[in-house]
mmCIF file of C-alpha atoms and ligand atoms in Angstrom:
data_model
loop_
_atom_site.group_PDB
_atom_site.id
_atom_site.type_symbol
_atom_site.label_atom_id
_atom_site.label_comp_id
_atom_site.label_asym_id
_atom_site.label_seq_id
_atom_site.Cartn_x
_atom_site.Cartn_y
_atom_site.Cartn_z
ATOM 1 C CA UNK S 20 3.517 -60.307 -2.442
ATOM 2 C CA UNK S 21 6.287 -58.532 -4.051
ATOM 3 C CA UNK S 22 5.599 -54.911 -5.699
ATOM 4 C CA UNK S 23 5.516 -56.080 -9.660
ATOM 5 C CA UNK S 24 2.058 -58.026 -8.362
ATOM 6 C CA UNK S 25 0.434 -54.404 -8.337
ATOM 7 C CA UNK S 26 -0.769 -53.656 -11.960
ATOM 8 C CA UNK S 27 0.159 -50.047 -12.507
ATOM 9 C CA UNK S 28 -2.263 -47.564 -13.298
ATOM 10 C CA UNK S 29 -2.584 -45.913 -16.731
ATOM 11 C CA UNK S 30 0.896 -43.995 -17.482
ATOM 12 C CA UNK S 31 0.872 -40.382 -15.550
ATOM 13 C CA UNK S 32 1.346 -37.874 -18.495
ATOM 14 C CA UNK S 33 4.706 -36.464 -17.783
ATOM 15 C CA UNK S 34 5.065 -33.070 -18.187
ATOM 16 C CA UNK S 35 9.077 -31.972 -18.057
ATOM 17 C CA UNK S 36 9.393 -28.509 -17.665
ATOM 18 C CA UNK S 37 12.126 -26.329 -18.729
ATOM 19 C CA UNK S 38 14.989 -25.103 -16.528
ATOM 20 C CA UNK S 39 12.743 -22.622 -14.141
ATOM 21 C CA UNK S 40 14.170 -19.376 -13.172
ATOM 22 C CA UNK S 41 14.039 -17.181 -10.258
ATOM 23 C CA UNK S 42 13.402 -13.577 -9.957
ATOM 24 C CA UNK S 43 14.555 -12.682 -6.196
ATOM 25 C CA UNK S 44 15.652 -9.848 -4.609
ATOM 26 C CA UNK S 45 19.250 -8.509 -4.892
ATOM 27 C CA UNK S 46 22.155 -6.442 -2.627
ATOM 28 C CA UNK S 47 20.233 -2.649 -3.473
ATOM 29 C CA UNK S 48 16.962 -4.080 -2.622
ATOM 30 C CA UNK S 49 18.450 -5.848 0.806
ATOM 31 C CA UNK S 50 19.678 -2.032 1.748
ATOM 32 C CA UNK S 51 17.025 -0.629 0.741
ATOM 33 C CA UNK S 52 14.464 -2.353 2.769
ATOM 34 C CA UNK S 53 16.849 -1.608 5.618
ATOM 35 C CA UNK S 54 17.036 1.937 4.902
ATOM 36 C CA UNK S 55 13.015 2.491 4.572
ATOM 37 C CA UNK S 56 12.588 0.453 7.987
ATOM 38 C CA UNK S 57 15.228 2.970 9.675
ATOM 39 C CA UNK S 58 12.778 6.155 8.193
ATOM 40 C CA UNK S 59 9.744 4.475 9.195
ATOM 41 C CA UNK S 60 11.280 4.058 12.708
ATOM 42 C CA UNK S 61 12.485 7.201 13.329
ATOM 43 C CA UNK S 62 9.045 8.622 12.042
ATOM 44 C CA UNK S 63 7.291 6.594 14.296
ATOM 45 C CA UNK S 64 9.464 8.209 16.911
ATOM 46 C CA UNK S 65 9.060 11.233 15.947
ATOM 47 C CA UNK S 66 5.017 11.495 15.166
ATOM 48 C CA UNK S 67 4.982 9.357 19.371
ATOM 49 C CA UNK S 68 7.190 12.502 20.435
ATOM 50 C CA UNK S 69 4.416 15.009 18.756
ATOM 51 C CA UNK S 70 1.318 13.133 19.941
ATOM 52 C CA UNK S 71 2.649 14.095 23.495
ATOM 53 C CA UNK S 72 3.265 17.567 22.743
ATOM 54 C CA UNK S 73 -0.754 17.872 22.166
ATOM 55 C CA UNK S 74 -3.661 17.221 24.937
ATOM 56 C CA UNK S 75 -5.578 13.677 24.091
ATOM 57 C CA UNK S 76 -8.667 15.533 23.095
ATOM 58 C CA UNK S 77 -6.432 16.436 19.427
ATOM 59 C CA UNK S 78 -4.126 13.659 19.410
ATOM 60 C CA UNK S 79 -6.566 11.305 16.672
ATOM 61 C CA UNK S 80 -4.331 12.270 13.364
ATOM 62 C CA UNK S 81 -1.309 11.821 15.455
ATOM 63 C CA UNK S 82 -2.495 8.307 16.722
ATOM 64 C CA UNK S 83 -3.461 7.359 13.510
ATOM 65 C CA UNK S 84 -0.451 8.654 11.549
ATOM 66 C CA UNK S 85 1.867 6.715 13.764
ATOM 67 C CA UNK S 86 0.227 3.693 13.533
ATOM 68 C CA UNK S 87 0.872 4.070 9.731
ATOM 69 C CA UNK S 88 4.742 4.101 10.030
ATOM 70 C CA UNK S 89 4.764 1.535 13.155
ATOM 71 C CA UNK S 90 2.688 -1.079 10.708
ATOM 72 C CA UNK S 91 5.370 -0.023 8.227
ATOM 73 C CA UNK S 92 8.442 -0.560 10.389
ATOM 74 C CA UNK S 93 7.340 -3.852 11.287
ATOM 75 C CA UNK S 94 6.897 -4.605 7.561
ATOM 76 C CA UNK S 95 10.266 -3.441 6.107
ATOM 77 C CA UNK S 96 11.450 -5.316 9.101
ATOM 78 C CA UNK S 97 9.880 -8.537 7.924
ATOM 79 C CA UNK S 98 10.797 -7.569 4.674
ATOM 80 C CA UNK S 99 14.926 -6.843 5.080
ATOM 81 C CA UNK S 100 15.736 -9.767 7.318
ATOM 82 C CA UNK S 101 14.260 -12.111 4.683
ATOM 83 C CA UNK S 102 11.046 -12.960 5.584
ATOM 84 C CA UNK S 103 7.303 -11.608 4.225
ATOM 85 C CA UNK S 104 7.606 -13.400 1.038
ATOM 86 C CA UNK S 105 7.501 -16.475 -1.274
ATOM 87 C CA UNK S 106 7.498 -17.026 -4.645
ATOM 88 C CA UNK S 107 5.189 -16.693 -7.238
ATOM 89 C CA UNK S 108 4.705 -20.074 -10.132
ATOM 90 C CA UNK S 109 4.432 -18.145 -13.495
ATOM 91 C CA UNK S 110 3.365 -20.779 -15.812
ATOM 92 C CA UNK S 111 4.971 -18.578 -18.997
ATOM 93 C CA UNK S 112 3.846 -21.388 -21.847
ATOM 94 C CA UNK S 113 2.307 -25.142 -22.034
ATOM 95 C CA UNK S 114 3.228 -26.820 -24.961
ATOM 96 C CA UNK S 115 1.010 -29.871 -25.604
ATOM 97 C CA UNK S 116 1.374 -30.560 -28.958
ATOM 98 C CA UNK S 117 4.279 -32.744 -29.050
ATOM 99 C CA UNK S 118 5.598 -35.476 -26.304
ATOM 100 C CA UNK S 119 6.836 -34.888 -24.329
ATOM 101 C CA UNK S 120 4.682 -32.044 -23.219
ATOM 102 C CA UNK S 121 6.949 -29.488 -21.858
ATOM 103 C CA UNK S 122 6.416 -26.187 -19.655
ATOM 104 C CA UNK S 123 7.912 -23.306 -19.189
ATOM 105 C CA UNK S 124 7.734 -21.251 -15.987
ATOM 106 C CA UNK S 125 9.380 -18.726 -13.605
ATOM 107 C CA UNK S 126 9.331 -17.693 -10.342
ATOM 108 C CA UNK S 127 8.903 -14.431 -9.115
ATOM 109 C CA UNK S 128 9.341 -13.461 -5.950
ATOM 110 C CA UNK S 129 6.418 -11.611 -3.861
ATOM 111 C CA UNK S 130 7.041 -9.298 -1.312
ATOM 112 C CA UNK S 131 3.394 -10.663 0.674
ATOM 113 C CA UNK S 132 4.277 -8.655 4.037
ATOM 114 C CA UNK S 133 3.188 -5.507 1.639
ATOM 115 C CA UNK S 134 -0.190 -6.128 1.205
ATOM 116 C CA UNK S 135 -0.668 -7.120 4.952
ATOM 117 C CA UNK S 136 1.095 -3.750 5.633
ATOM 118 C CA UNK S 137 -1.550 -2.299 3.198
ATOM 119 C CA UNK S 138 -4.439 -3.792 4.021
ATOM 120 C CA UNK S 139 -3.982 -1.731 7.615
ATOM 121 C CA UNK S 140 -2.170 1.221 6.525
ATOM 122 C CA UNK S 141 -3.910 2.132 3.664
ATOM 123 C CA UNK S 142 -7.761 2.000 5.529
ATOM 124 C CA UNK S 143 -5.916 4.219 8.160
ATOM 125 C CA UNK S 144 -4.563 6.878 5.704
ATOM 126 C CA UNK S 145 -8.177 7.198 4.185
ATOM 127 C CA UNK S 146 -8.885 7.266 7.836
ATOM 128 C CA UNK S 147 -6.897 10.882 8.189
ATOM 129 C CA UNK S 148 -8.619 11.585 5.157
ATOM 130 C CA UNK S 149 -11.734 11.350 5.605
ATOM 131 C CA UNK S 150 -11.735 12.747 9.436
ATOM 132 C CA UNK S 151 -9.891 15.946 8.260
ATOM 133 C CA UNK S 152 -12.633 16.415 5.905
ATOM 134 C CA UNK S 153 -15.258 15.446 7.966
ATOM 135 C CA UNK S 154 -17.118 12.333 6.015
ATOM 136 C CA UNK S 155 -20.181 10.804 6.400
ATOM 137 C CA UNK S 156 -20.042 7.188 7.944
ATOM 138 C CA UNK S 157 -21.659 5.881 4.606
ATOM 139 C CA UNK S 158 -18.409 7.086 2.473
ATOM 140 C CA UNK S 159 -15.913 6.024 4.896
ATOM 141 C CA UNK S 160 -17.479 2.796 4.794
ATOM 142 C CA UNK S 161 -18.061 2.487 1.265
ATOM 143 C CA UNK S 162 -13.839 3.812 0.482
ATOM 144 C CA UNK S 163 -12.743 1.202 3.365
ATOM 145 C CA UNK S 164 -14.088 -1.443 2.144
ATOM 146 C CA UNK S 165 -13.389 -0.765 -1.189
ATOM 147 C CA UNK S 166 -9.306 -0.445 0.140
ATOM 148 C CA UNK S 167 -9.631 -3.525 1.700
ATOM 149 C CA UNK S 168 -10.915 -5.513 -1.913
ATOM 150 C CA UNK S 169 -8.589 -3.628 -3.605
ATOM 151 C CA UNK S 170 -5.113 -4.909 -1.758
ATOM 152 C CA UNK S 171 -6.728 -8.363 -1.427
ATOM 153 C CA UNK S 172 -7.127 -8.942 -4.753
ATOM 154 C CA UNK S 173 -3.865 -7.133 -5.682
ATOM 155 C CA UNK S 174 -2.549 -9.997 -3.470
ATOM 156 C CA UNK S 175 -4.280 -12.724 -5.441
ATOM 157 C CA UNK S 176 -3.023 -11.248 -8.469
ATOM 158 C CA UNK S 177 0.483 -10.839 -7.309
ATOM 159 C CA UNK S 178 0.160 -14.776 -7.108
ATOM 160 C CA UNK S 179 -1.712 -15.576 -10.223
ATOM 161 C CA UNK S 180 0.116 -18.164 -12.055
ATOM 162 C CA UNK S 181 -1.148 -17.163 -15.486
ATOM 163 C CA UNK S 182 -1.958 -13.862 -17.434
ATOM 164 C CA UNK S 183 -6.328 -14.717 -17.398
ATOM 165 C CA UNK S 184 -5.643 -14.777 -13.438
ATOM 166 C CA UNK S 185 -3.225 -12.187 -12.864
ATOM 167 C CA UNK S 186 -4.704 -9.081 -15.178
ATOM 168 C CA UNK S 187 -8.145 -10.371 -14.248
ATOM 169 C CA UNK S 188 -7.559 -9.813 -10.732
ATOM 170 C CA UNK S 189 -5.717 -6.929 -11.291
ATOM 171 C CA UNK S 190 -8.738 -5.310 -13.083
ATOM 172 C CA UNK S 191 -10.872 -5.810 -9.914
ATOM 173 C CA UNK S 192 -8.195 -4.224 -7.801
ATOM 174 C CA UNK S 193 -8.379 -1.143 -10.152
ATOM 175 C CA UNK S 194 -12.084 -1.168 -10.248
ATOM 176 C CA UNK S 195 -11.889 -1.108 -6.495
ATOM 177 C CA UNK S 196 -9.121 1.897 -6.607
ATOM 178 C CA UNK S 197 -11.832 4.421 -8.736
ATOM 179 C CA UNK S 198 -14.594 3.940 -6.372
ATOM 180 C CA UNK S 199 -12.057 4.993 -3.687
ATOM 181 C CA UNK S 200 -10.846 7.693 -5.752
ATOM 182 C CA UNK S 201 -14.016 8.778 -6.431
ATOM 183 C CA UNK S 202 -15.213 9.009 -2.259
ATOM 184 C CA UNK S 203 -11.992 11.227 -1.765
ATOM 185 C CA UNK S 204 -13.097 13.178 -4.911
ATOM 186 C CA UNK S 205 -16.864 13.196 -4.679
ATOM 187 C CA UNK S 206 -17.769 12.275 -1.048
ATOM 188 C CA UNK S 207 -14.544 13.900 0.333
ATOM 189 C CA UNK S 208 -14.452 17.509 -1.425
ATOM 190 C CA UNK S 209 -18.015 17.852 -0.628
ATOM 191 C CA UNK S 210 -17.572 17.406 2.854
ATOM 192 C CA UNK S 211 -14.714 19.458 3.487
ATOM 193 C CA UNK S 212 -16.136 22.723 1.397
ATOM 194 C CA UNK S 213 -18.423 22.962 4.377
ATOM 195 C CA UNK S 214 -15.648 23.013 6.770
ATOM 196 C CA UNK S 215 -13.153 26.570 7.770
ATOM 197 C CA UNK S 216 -11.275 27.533 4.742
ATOM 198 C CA UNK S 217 -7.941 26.565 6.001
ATOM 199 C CA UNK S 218 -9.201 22.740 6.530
ATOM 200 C CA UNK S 219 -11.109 22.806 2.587
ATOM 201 C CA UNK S 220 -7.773 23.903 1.194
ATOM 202 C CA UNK S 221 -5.679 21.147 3.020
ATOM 203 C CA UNK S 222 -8.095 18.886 1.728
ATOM 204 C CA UNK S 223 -7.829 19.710 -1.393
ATOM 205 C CA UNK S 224 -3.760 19.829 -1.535
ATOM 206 C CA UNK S 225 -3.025 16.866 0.894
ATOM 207 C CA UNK S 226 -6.141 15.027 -0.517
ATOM 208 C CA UNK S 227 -4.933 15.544 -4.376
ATOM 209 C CA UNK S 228 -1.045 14.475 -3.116
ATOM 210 C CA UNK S 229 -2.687 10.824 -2.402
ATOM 211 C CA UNK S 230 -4.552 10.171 -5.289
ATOM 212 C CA UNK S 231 -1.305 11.182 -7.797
ATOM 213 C CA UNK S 232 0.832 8.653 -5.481
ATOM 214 C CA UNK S 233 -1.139 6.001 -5.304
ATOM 215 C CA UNK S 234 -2.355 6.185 -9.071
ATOM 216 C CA UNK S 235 1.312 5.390 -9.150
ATOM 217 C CA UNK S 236 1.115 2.029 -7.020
ATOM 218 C CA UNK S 237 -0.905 -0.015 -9.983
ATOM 219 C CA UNK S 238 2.015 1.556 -12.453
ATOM 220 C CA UNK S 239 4.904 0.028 -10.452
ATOM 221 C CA UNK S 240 2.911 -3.587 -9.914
ATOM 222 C CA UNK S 241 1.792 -3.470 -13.692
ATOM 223 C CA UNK S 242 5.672 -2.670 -14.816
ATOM 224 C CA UNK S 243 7.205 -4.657 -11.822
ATOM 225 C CA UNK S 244 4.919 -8.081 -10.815
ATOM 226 C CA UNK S 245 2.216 -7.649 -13.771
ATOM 227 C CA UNK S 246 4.549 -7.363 -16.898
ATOM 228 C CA UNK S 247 8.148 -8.533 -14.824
ATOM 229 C CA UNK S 248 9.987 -5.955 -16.889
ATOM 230 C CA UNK S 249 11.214 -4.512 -13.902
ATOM 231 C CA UNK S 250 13.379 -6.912 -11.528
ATOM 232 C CA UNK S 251 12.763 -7.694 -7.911
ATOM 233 C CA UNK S 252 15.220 -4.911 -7.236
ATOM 234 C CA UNK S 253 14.050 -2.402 -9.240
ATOM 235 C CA UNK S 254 10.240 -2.648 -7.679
ATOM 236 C CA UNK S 255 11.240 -2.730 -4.241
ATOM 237 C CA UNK S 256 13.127 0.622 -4.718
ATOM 238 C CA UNK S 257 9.954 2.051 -6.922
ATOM 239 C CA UNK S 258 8.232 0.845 -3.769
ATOM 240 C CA UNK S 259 10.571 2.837 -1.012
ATOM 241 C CA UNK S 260 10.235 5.984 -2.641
ATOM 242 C CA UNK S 261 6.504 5.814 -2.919
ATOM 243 C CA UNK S 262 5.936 4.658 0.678
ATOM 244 C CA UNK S 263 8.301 7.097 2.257
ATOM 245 C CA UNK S 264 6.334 9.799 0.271
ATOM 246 C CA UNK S 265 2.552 7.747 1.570
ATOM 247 C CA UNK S 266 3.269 7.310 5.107
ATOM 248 C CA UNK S 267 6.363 10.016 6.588
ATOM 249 C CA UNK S 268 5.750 13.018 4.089
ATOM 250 C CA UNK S 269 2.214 12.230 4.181
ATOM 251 C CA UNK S 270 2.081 12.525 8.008
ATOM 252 C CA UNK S 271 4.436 15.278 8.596
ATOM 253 C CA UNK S 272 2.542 17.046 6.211
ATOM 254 C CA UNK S 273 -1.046 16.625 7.660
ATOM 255 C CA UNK S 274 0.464 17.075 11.385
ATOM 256 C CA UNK S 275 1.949 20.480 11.148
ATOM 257 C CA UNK S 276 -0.544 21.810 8.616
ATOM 258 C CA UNK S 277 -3.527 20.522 11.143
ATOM 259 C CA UNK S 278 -2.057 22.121 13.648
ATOM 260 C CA UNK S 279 -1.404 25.411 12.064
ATOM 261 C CA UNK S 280 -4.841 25.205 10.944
ATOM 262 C CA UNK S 281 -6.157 24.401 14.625
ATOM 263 C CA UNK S 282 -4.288 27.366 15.607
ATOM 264 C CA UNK S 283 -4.913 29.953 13.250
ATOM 265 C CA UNK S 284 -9.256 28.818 14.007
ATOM 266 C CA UNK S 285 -8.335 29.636 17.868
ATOM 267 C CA UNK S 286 -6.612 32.314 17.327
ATOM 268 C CA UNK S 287 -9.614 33.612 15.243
ATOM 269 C CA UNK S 288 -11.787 32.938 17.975
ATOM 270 C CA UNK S 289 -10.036 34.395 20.785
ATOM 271 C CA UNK S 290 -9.398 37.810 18.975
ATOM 272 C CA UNK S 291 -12.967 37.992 18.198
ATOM 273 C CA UNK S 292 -13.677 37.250 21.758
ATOM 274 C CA UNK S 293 -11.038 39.804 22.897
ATOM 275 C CA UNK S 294 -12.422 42.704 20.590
ATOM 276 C CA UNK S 295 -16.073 41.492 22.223
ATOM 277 C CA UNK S 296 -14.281 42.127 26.211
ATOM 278 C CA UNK S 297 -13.183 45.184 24.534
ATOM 279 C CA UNK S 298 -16.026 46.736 23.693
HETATM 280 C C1 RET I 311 -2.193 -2.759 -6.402
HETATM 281 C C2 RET I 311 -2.227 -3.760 -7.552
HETATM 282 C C3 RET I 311 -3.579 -3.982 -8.068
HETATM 283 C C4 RET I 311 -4.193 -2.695 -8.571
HETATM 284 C C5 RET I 311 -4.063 -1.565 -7.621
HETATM 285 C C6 RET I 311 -3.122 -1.563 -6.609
HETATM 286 C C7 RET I 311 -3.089 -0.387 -5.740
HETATM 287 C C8 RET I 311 -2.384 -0.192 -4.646
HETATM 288 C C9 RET I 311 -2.326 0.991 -3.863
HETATM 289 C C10 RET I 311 -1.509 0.971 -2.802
HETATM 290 C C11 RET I 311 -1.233 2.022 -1.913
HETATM 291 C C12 RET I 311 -0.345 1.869 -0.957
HETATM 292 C C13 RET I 311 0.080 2.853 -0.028
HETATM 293 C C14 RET I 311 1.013 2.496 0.849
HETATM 294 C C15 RET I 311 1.544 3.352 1.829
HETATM 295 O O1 RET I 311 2.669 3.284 2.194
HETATM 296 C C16 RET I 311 -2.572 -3.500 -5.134
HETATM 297 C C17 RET I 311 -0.744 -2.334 -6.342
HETATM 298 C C18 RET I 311 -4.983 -0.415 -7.840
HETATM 299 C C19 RET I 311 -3.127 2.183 -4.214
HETATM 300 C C20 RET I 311 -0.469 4.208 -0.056
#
């Protein structure tokens, strides 16, 4: 039998789209992947080289902190040598009223190897949060899991193909954000008022620093991936800055204030003791 014996099926509704075009990542946001790995390298290096300075018994911020920036190294890694990502199908506008149909669409690139960075950093910065305060199980719980719906989703909408998808998505990732938010705020404050007064006010300072940045996350996806007015470029720079300030800053930060704090408690103690020998 010879192929014009098969009766072809009813015609396939062709759709021709438009010239796509891609939205990829550029020479500044090559360098600057490469730069932000080298920081979260060295700070991993660093925050290793400070964990041994301190007896195991007080080494839990350290060991959390630096698994923060080693997650993140391996990340930007991903990230600068090319890999972590894919692109995005924006389906921009159908038009079916006339024939033939036609489409227009773009493709975006997505950094994915941020949200798997995320989806373990960020539970282990709420982590040094919520120790340093001293939370109750049920509010860690509630604010991890909460984290963890929060990036996935932001995932899902960084690959929505149209606006119902993306925004929608995008609204359950900010849902998710508040109830966080509102553990640190709530849960969080509560907890640490009944700790020293040293430990309260880093709380308050340190825990106040992470809600301003990472109120700023949503603002860079809505500009960058949500509304594309940003390029490729311009978000993964937006990006550096804000993770250098999350994960480094952040750590250094809670490291030496702990430890000043740790200090100036024993140092409290054993004056009070000496004054007690004294007498
Ligand atoms: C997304 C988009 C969807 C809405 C919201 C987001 C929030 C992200 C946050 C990320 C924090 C990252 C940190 C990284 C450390 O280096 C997923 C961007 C609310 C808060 C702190």
């Amino acid at each position: 039998p010879t192929s014009s014996s098969f009766p072809s099926a009813s015609p396939i509704p062709t759709i021709i789209p438009t010239q796509p075009y891609y939205e990829k990542i550029g020479e500044a946001g090559t360098k600057t992947l490469w730069v932000v790995f080298v920081i979260m390298l060295l700070s991993s290096l660093a925050f290793t080289a400070m964990a041994w300075r301190v007896p195991v018994q007080k080494r839990l911020f350290h060991v959390i902190t630096t698994l923060i920036t080693t997650f993140a190294t391996i990340s930007y890694f991903a990230m600068a040598i090319g890999d972590g990502n894919s692109y995005a199908h924006i389906v921009i506008k159908e038009a079916h009223n006339h024939v033939p149909d036609t489409v227009e669409h773009v493709f975006r690139q997505v950094f994915w190897a941020r949200y798997i960075d995320w989806s373990v950093t960020t539970p282990l910065l709420l982590l040094d949060l919520a120790f340093l305060a001293g939370m109750d199980g049920a509010s860690i719980l509630v604010a991890i899991v909460a984290d963890v719906i929060m990036v996935l989703t932001g995932l899902f909408a960084a690959f929505g193909k149209t606006d119902g998808q993306k925004w929608g998505y995008y609204t359950i990732a900010c849902l998710a954000y508040l109830v966080i938010v509102y553990q640190l705020v709530i849960s969080g404050r509560r907890a640490a008022s009944t700790k020293d007064n040293s430990t309260a006010k880093l709380f308050a300072s340190i825990g106040g620093f992470t809600i301003i940045l990472w109120t700023l996350y949503p603002i860079v996806w809505g500009i960058g991936d949500g509304a594309r007015k940003w390029s490729v470029d311009a978000e993964i720079i937006a990006y550096a800055v804000l993770d250098v300030l999350a994960k480094p800053v952040f750590g250094f930060w809670l490291l030496f204030a702990h430890a000043k704090s740790a200090e100036a408690i024993e140092g409290f103690w054993s004056h009070g003791l000496d004054r007690e020998g004294a007498l």
